[in-house]
Coordinates of C-alpha atoms and ligand atoms in Angstrom, one line a residue:
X1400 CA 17.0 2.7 5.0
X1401 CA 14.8 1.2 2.0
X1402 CA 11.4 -0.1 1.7
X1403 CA 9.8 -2.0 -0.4
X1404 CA 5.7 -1.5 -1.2
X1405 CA 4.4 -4.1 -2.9
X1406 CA 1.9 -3.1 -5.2
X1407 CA 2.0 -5.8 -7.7
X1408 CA -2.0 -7.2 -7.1
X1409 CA -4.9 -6.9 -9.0
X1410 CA -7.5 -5.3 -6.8
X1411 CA -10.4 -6.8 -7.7
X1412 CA -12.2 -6.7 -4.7
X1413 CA -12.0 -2.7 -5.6
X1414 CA -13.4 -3.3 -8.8
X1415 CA -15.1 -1.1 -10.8
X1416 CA -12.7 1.9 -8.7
X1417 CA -9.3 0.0 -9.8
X1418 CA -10.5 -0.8 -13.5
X1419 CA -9.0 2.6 -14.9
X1420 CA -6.5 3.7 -11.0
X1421 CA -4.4 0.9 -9.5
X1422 CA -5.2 0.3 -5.9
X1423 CA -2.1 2.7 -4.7
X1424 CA -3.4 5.6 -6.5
X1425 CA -7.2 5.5 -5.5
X1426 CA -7.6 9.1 -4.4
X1427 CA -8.1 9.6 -0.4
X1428 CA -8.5 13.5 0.8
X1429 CA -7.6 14.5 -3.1
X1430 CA -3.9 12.6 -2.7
X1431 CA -3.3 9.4 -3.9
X1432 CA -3.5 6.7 -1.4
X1433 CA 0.4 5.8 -1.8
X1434 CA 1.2 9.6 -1.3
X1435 CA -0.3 9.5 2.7
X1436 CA 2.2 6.1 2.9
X1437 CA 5.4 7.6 1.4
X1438 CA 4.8 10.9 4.0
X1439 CA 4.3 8.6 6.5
X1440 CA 7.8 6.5 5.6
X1441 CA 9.6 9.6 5.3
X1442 CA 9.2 10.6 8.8
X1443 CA 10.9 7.3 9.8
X1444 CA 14.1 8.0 8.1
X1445 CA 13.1 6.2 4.9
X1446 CA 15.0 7.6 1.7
X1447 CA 15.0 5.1 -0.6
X1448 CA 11.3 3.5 -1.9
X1449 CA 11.1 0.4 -4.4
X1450 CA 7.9 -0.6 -5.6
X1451 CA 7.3 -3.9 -7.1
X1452 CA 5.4 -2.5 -10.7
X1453 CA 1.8 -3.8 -11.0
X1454 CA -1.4 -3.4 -12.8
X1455 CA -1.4 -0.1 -14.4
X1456 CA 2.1 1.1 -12.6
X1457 CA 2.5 3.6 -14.9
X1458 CA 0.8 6.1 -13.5
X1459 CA 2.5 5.6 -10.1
X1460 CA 5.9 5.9 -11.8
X1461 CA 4.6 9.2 -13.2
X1462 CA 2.9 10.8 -10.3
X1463 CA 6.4 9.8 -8.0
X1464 CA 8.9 11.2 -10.1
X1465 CA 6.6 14.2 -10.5
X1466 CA 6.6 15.2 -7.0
X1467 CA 9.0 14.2 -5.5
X1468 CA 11.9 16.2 -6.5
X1469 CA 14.3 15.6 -3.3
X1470 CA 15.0 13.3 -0.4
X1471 CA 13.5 10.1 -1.5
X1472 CA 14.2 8.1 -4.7
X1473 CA 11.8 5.9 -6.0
X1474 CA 12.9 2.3 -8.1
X1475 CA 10.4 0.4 -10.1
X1476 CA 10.6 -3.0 -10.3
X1477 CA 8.5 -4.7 -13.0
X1478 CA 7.6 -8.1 -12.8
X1479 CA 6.9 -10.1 -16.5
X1480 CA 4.1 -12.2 -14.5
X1481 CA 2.8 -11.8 -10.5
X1482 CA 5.3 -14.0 -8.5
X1483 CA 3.4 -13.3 -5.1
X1484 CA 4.2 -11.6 -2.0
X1485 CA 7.7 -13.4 -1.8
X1486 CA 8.6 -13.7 -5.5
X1487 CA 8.0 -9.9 -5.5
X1488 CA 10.4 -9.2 -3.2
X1489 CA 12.7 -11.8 -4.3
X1490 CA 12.4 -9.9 -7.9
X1491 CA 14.0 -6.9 -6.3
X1492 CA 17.3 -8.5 -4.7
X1493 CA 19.5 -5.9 -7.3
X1494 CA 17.6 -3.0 -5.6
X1495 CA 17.9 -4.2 -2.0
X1496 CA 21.9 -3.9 -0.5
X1497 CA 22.9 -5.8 2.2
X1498 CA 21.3 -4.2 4.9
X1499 CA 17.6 -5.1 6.7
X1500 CA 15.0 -3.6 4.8
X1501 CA 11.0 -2.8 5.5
X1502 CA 8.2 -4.1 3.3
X1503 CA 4.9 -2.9 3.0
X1504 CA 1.7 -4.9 2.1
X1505 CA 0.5 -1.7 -0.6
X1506 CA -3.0 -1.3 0.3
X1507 CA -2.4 -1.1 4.1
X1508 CA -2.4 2.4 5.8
X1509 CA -0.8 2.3 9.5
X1510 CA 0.8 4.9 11.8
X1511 CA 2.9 2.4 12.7
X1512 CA 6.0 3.3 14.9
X1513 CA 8.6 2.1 12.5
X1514 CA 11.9 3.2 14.5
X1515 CA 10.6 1.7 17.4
X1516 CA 10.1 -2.1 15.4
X1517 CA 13.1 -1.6 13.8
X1518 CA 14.9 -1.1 17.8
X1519 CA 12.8 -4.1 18.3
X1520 CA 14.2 -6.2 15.4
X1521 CA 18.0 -5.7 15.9
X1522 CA 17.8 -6.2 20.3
X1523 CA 16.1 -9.5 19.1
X1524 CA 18.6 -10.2 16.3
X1525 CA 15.6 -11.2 14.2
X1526 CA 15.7 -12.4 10.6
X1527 CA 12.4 -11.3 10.3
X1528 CA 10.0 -9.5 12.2
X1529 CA 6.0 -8.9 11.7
X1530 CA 4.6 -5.7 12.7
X1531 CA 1.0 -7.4 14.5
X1532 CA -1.8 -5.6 15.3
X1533 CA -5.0 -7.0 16.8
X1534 CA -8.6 -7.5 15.3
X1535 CA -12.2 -7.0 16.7
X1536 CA -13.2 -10.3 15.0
X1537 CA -10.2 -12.7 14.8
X1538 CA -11.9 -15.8 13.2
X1539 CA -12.0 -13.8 9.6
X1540 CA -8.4 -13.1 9.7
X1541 CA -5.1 -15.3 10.3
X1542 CA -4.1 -14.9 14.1
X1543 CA -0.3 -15.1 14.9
X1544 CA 0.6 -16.6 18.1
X1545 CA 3.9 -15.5 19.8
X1546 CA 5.7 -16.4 23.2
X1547 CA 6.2 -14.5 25.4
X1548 CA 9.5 -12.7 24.2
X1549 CA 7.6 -12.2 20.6
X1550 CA 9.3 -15.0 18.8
X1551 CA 6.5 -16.4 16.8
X1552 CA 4.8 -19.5 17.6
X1553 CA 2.9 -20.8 14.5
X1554 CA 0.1 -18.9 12.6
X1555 CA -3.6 -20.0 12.7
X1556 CA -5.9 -19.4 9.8
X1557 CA -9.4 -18.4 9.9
X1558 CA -9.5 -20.4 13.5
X1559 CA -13.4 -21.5 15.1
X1560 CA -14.3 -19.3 17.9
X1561 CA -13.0 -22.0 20.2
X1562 CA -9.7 -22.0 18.4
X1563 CA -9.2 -18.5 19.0
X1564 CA -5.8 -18.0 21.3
X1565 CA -4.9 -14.3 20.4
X1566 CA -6.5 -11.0 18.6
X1567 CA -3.2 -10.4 16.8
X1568 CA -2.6 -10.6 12.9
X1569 CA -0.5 -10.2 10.3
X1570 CA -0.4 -6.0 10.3
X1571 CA 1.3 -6.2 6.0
X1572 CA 4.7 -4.8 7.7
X1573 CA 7.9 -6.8 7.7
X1574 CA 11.4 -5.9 8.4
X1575 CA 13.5 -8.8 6.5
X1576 CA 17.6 -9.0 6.7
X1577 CA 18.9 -9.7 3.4
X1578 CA 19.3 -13.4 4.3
X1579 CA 15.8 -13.8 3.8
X1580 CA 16.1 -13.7 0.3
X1581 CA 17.9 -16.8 -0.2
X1582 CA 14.7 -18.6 2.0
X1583 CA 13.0 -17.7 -2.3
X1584 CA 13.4 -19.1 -5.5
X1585 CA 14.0 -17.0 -8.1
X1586 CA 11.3 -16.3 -11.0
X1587 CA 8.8 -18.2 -9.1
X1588 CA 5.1 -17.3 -7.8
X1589 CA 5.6 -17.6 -4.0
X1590 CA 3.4 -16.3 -1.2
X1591 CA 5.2 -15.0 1.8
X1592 CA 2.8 -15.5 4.2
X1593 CA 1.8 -19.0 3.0
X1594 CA 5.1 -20.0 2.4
X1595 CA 8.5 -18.1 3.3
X1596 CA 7.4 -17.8 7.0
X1597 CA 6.7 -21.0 7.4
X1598 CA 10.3 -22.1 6.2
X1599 CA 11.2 -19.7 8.9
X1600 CA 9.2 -21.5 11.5
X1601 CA 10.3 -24.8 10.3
X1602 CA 14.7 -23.9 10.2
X1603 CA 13.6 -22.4 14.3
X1604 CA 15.0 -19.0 12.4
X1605 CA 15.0 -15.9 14.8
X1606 CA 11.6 -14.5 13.5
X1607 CA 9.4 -12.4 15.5
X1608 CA 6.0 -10.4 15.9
X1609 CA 6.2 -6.6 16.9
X1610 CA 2.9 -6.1 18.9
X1611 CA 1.4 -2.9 18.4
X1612 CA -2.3 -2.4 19.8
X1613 CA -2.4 1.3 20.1
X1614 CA -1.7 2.5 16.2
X1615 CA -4.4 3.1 13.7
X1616 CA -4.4 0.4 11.3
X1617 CA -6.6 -0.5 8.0
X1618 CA -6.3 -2.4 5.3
X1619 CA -8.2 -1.0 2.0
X1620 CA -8.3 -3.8 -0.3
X1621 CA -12.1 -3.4 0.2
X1622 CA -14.4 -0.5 -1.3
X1623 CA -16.1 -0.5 2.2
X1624 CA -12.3 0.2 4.1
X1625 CA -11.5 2.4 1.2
X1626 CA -14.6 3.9 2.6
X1627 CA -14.1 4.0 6.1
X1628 CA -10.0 5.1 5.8
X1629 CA -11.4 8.4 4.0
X1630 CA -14.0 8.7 6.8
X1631 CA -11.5 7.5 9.9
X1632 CA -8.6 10.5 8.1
X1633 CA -11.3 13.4 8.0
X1634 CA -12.6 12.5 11.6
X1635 CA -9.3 12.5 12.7
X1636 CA -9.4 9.3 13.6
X1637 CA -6.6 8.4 12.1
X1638 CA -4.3 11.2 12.2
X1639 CA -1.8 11.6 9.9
X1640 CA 0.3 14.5 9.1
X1641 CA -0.6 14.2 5.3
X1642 CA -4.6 14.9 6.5
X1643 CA -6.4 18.3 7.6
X1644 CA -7.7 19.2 11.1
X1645 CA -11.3 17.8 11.0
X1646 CA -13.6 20.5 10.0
X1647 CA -14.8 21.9 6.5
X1648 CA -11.7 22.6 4.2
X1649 CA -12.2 24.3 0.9
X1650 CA -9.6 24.3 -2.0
X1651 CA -8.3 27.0 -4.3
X1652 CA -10.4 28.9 -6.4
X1653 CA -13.6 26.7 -4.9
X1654 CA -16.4 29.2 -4.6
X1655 CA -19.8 27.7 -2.6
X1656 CA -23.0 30.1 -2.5
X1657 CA -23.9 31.9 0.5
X1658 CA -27.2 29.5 0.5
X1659 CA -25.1 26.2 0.6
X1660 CA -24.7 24.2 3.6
X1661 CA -21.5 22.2 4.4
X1662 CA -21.4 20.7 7.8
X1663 CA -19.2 17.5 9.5
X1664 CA -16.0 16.8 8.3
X1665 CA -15.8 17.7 4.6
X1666 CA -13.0 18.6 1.9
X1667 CA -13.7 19.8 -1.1
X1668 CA -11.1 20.3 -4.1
X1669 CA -9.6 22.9 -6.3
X1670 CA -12.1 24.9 -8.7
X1671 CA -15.4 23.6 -7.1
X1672 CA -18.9 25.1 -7.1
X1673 CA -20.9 24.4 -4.7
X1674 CA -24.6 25.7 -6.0
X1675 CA -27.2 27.9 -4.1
X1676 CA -29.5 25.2 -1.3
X1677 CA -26.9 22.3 -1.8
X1678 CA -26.6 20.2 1.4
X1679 CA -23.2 18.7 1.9
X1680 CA -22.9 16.7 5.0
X1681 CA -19.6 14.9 5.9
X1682 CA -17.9 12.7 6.0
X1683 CA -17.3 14.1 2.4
X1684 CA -15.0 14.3 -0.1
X1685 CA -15.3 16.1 -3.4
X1686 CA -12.4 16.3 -6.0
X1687 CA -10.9 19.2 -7.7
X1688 CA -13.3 20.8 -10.7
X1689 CA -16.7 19.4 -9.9
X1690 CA -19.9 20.9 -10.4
X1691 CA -22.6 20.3 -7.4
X1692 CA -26.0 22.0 -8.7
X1693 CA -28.3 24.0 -7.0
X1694 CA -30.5 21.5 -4.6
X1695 CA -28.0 18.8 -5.1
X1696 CA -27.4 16.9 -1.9
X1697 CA -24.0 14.9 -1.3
X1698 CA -23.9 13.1 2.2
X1699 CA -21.4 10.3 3.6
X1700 CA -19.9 10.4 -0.2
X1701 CA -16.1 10.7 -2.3
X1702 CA -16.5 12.0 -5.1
X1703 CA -13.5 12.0 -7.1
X1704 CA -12.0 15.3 -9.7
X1705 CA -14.6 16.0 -12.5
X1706 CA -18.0 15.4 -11.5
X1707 CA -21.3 16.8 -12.2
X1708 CA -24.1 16.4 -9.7
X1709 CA -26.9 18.7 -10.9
X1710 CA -29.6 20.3 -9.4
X1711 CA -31.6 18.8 -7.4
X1712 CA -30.0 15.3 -7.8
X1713 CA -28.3 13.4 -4.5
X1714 CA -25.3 11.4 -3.8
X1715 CA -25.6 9.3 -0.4
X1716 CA -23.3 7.0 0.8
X1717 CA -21.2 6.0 -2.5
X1718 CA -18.0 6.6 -4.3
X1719 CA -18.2 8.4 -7.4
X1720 CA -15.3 8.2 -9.5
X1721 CA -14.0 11.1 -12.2
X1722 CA -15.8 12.4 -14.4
X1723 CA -19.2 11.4 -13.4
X1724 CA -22.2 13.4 -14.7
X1725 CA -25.9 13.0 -12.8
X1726 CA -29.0 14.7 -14.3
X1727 CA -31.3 16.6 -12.3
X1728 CA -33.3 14.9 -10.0
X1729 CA -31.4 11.3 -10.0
X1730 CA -30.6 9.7 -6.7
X1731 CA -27.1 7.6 -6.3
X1732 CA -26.9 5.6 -2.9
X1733 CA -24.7 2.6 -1.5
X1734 CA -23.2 2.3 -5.0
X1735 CA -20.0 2.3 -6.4
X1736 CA -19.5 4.5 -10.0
X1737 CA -16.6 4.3 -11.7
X1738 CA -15.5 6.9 -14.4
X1739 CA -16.9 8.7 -16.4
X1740 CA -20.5 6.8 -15.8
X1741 CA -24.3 9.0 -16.8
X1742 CA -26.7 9.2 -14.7
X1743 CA -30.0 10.3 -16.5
X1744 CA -32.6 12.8 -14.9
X1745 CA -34.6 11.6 -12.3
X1746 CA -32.7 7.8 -12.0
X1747 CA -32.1 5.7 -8.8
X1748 CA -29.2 3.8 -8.3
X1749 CA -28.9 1.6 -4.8
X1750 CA -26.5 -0.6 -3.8
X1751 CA -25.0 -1.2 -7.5
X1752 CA -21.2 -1.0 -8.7
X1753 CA -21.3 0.7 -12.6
X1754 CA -18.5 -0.3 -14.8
X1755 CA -16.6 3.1 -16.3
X1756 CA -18.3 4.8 -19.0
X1757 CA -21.8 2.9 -18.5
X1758 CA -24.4 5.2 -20.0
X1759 CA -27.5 4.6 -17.9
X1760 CA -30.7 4.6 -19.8
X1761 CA -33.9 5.3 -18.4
Ligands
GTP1822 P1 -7.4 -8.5 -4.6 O1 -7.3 -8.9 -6.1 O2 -8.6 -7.6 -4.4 O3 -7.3 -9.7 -3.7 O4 -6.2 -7.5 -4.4 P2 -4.6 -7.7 -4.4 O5 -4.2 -9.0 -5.2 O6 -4.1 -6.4 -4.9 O7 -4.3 -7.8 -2.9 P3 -3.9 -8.9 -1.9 O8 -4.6 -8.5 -0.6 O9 -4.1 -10.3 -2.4 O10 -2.3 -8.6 -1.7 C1 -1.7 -8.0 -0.7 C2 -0.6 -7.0 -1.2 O11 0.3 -7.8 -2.0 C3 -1.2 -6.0 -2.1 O12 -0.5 -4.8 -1.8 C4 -0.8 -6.4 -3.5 O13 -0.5 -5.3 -4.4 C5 0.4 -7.2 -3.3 N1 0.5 -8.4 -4.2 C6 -0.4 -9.4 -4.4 N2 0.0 -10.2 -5.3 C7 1.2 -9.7 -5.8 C8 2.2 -10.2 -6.8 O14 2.0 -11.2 -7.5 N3 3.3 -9.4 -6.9 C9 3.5 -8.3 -6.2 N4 4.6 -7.6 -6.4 N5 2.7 -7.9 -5.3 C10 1.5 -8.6 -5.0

């Protein structure tokens, strides 16, 4: 069966992190983001992945082809100018065949039961079905009522409290028959949610929601989920079989002093040194080849391949992209870095986002 990941957005909400790495490839436990998605697809039968090209799609193409050698193909799709969630997929009818296919909202991360919505889709003959999955506070999102046999009833955005009639959204996870792709105009910007599925609703098409409260679901088109889906995968909240066991993982060739302390749920990358008295406390993640000083403390932080944290300097609660270098004695917490930013000795950053290759000056 095929799926197609759309990956075609901007991710500016991400920004700095998605200036130089498209959303998809923002690294989470030292893979790219996409990678733990494609495992996950795989282990549903899924051979065949088309991704709708995007904002810096080369590197995607690259890292696919590269390791993936067998079992799966990949298909990139470009598109000359975004045409949406619909127009996307419309702009991949060649690739598609005439049999239902999944797609994927590309910045959501689920363990959804995929064979099981797809048994759900053909007993109800469906045209469409939405894979829904509830919310703590439903009057952010866009609830989707159904009846009773999961047809759906109409779809309430950002409702008043009072208004509220369900916890269930729009989980980013469709199965579509081919059928659906005459409901879009060709070459034209067109929002699935907004539009195509309220065609369906209008023509009384078979379309349903697939309930599914007990699967992990996130959706990391924030820095703060980014944050949190690296936290829930090294707790082992979300389990996944692309993430360690919880505990404190080390990577090849990594070599950390006997003085160093690592405790909570940590992984560190290839090539590492971890320097006499540094404090690491998890959740963590630090990327292959980086340099963590004697003294240096990193705590509730990613760091991504490349960095420098030198002695005596800290990293709390932030997201330090490649190639980073802090002095000794500077102090980084609640912020965002992107790549390849300088810290200087004995400078505080709190709560800012640094554009890549800002030089900070004292
Ligand atoms: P923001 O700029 O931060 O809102 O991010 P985004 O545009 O990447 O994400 P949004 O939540 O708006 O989109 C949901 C999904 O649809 C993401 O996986 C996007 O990559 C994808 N998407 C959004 N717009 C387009 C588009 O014009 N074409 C394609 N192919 N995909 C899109």
């Amino acid at each position: 069966m095929k799926a197609l990941i759309l990956v075609g957005g901007l991710g500016t909400r991400l920004r700095p992190l998605t200036i130089n790495t498209p959303k998809a490839m923002l690294p989470v436990l030292n893979r790219p983001f996409m990678a733990h998605v494609v495992e996950n697809l795989t282990q549903h039968g899924i051979t065949e992945i088309i991704f709708t090209r995007g904002h810096l799609a080369g590197q995607m193409e690259s890292y696919f082809n590269e390791s993936y050698s067998s079992g799966i193909e990949f298909a990139f799709v470009d598109e000359a100018q975004p045409l949406g969630t619909a127009g996307g997929i419309k702009n991949c009818q060649s690739y598609l065949g005439n049999e239902a296919f999944f797609v994927l909202n590309g910045d959501v991360y689920a363990n959804i039961d995929l064979t099981s919505m797809l048994r759900f889709h053909k007993e109800k003959g469906a045209l469409a079905t939405i894979a829904l999955t509830p919310v703590a506070n439903p009057s952010a999102f866009g609830l989707v009522e159904t009846e009773t046999d999961g047809r759906i009833r109409r779809f309430v955005e950002k409702p008043l409290p009072e208004e509220v009639t369900t916890d269930m959204i729009n989980a980013g996870c469709y199965i579509l028959e081919p059928e659906v792709l005459e409901f879009i105009k060709p070459a034209t910007n067109v929002s699935i949610e907004k539009e195509t599925f309220q065609l369906f609703l209008k023509d009384k098409q078979p379309f349903f929601g697939w309930s599914d409260r007990t699967s992990y679901w996130i959706d990391i088109g924030s820095c703060d989920k980014y944050i949190q889906l690296v936290a829930d995968m090294l707790s082992g909240r979300c389990t996944c079989s692309t993430a360690p066991p919880p505990g404190v993982h080390l990577g090849e060739g990594t070599v950390v002093e006997p003085s160093a302390r690592i405790e909570g749920h940590v992984v560190i990358g290839r090539h590492c040194r971890i320097g006499a008295g540094a404090e690491i406390t998890g959740p963590a993640v630090i990327g292959d080849n980086c340099l963590t000083g004697d003294g240096a403390v990193i705590s509730a932080s990613i760091l991504w391949d490349g960095c420098q944290v030198a002695g005596g300097s800290s990293v709390l609660d932030s997201v330090v992209a490649e190639k980073c270098c802090l002095s000794p004695g500077s102090r980084v917490s609640g912020s965002i870095l992107a790549d390849g930013v300088y810290v200087p000795s004995g400078a505080f950053l709190g709560n800012c986002r640094i554009w890549p290759g800002t030089i900070i000056t004292n």
